[in-house]
Coordinates of C-alpha atoms in Angstrom, one line a residue:
X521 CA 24.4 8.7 -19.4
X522 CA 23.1 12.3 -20.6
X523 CA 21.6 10.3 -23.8
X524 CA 19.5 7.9 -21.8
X525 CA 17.8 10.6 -19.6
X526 CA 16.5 12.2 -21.9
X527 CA 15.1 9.0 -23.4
X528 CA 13.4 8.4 -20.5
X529 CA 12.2 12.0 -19.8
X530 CA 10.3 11.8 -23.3
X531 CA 9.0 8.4 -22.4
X532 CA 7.5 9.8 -18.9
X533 CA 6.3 12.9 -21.0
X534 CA 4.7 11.0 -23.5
X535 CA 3.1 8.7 -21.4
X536 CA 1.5 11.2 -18.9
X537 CA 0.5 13.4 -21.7
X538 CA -1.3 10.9 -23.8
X539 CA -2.9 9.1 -20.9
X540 CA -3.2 11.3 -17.7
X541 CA -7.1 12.4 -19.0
X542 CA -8.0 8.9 -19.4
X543 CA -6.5 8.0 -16.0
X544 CA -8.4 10.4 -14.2
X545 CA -11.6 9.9 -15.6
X546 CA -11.4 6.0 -15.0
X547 CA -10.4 6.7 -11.4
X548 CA -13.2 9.0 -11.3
X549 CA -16.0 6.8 -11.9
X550 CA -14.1 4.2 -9.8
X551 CA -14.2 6.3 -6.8
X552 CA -17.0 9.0 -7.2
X553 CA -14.7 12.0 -6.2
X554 CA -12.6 14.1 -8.6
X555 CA -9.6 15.0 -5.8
X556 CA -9.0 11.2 -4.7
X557 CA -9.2 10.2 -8.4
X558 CA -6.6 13.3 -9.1
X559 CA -4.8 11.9 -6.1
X560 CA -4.2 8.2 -7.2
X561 CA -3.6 9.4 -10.8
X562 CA -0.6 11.3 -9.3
X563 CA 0.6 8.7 -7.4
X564 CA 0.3 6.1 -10.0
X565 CA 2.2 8.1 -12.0
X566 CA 5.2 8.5 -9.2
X567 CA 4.8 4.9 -9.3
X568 CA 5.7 4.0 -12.5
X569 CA 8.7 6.8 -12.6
X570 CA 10.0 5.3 -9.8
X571 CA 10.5 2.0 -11.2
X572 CA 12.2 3.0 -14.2
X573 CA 12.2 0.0 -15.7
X574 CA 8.7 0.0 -16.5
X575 CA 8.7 2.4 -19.0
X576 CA 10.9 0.3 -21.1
X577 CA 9.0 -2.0 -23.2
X578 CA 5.7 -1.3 -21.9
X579 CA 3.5 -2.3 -24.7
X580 CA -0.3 -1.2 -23.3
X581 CA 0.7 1.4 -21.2
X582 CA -3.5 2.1 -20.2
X583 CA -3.4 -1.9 -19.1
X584 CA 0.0 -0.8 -17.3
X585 CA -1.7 2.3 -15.5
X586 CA -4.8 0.7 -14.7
X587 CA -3.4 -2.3 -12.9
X588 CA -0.6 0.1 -11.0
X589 CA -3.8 2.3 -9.6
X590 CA -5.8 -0.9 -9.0
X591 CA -3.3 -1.7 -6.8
X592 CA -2.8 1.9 -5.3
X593 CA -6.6 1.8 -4.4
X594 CA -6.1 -1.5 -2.8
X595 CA -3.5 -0.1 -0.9
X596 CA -5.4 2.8 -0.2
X597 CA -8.6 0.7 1.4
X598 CA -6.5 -1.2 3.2
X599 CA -4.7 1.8 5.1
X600 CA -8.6 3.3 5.6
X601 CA -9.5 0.3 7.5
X602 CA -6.8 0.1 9.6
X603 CA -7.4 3.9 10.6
X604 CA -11.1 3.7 11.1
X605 CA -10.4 0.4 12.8
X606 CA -7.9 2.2 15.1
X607 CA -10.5 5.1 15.7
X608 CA -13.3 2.8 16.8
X609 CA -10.8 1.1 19.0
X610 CA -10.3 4.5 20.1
X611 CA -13.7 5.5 20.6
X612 CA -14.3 2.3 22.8
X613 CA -11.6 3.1 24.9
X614 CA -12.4 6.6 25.2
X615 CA -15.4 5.4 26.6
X616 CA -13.9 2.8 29.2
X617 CA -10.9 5.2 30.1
X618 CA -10.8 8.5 32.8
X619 CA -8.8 10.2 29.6
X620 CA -8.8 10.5 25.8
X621 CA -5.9 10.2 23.4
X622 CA -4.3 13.7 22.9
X623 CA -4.3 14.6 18.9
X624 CA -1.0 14.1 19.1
X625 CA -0.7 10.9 20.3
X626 CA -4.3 9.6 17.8
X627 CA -1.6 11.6 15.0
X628 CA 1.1 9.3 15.8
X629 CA -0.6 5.7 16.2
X630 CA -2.3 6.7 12.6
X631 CA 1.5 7.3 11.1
X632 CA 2.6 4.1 12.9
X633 CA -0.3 1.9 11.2
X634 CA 0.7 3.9 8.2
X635 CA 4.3 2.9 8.5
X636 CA 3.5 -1.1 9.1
X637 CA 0.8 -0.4 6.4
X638 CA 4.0 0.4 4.2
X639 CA 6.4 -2.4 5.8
X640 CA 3.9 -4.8 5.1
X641 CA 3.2 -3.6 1.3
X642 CA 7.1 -4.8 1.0
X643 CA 6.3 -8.4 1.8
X644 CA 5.1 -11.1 -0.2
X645 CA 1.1 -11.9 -0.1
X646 CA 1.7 -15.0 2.1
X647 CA 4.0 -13.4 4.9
X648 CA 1.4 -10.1 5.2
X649 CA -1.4 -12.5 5.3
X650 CA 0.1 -14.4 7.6
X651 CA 0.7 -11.4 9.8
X652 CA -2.8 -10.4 9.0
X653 CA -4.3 -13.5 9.9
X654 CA -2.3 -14.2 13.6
X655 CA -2.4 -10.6 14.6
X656 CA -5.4 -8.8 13.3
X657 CA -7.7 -11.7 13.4
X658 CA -6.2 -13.5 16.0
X659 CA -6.0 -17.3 14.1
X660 CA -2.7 -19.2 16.2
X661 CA -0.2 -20.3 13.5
X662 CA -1.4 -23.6 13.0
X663 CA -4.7 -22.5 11.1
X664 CA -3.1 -19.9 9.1
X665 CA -0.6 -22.4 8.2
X666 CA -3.6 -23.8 7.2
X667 CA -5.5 -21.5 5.4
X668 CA -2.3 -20.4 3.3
X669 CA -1.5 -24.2 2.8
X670 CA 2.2 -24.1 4.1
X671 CA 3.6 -25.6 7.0
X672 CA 3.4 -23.6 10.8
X673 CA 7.1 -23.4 10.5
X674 CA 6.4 -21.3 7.4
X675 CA 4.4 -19.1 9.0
X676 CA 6.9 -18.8 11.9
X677 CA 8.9 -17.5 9.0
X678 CA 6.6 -15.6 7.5
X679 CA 5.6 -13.6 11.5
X680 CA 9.5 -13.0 11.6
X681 CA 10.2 -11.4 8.2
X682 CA 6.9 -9.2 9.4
X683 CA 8.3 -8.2 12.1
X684 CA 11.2 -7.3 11.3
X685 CA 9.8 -5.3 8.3
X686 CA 7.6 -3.5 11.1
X687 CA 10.7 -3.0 13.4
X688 CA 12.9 -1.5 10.4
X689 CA 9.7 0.8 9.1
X690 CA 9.2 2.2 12.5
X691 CA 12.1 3.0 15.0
X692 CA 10.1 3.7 17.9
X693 CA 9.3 -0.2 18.1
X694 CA 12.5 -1.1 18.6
X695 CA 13.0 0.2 22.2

């Protein structure tokens, strides 16, 4: 086993060394801002470590990166508009209600959206937009069933397997 980590320690040395720079300067002109572009570079990087596998055989490893912070920015977006959705929820409330939010509790519904944000990274595309769809935007099962082109017992399916992701990603919810 000692001769395989250091394999992949080379690997992971090699390919941060040689394309880090790069990285960060296309993530810079992507987003306009050197920290957020340092940021996904990082975690882009994590990424790939963490999946092992995909520094084995990875022929175009800029193609490789490139797709892996693609997808981090999408999941970054995504998490931004469900927290500036949730604060102008918020600011209508605060409006309508005698009392605001404490910080603590805006803190905690912010790491609970992060937390389904996270459980719902873990599904497939159909299930999260079938969550998505019913929940967020309020379509009954029928039209998602629909507009994903799978039967309303799929998407039954799909809502349970959410669920459950969002019940196993955040223990509070299951009280």
């Amino acid at each position: 086993m000692s001769a395989i980590q250091p394999s992949l320690q080379q690997q992971v040395q090699s390919l941060y060394s040689e394309h880090h720079g790069w990285l960060v300067g296309w993530l810079r002109k992507k987003l306009s801002c050197p920290h957020g572009a340092a940021d996904v570079a990082q975690d882009t990087f994590v990424r790939i470590i963490a999946s092992r596998d995909a520094l084995f055989g990875m022929r175009e490893p800029r193609a490789y990166l490139s797709t892996t912070a693609k997808r981090l920015l999408l999941d970054r977006a995504r998490r931004q508009v469900l927290e500036r959705s949730y604060l102008a929820e918020l600011a209508l409330l605060a409006d309508s209600l005698p009392g605001a939010p404490s910080p603590d509790e805006i803190l905690m519904a912010v790491q609970a959206l992060e937390q389904i944000a996270a459980a719902l990274a873990g599904l497939s595309a159909k299930a999260r937009a079938a969550f998505l769809l019913h929940y967020l935007e309020e379509q009954p099962q029928a039209a998602v069933a629909a507009q994903l082109d799978v039967s309303t017992r799929m998407v039954q399916k799909y809502l349970v397997q959410a669920l459950l992701a969002c019940r196993h990603a955040c223990p509070g919810m299951a009280a």
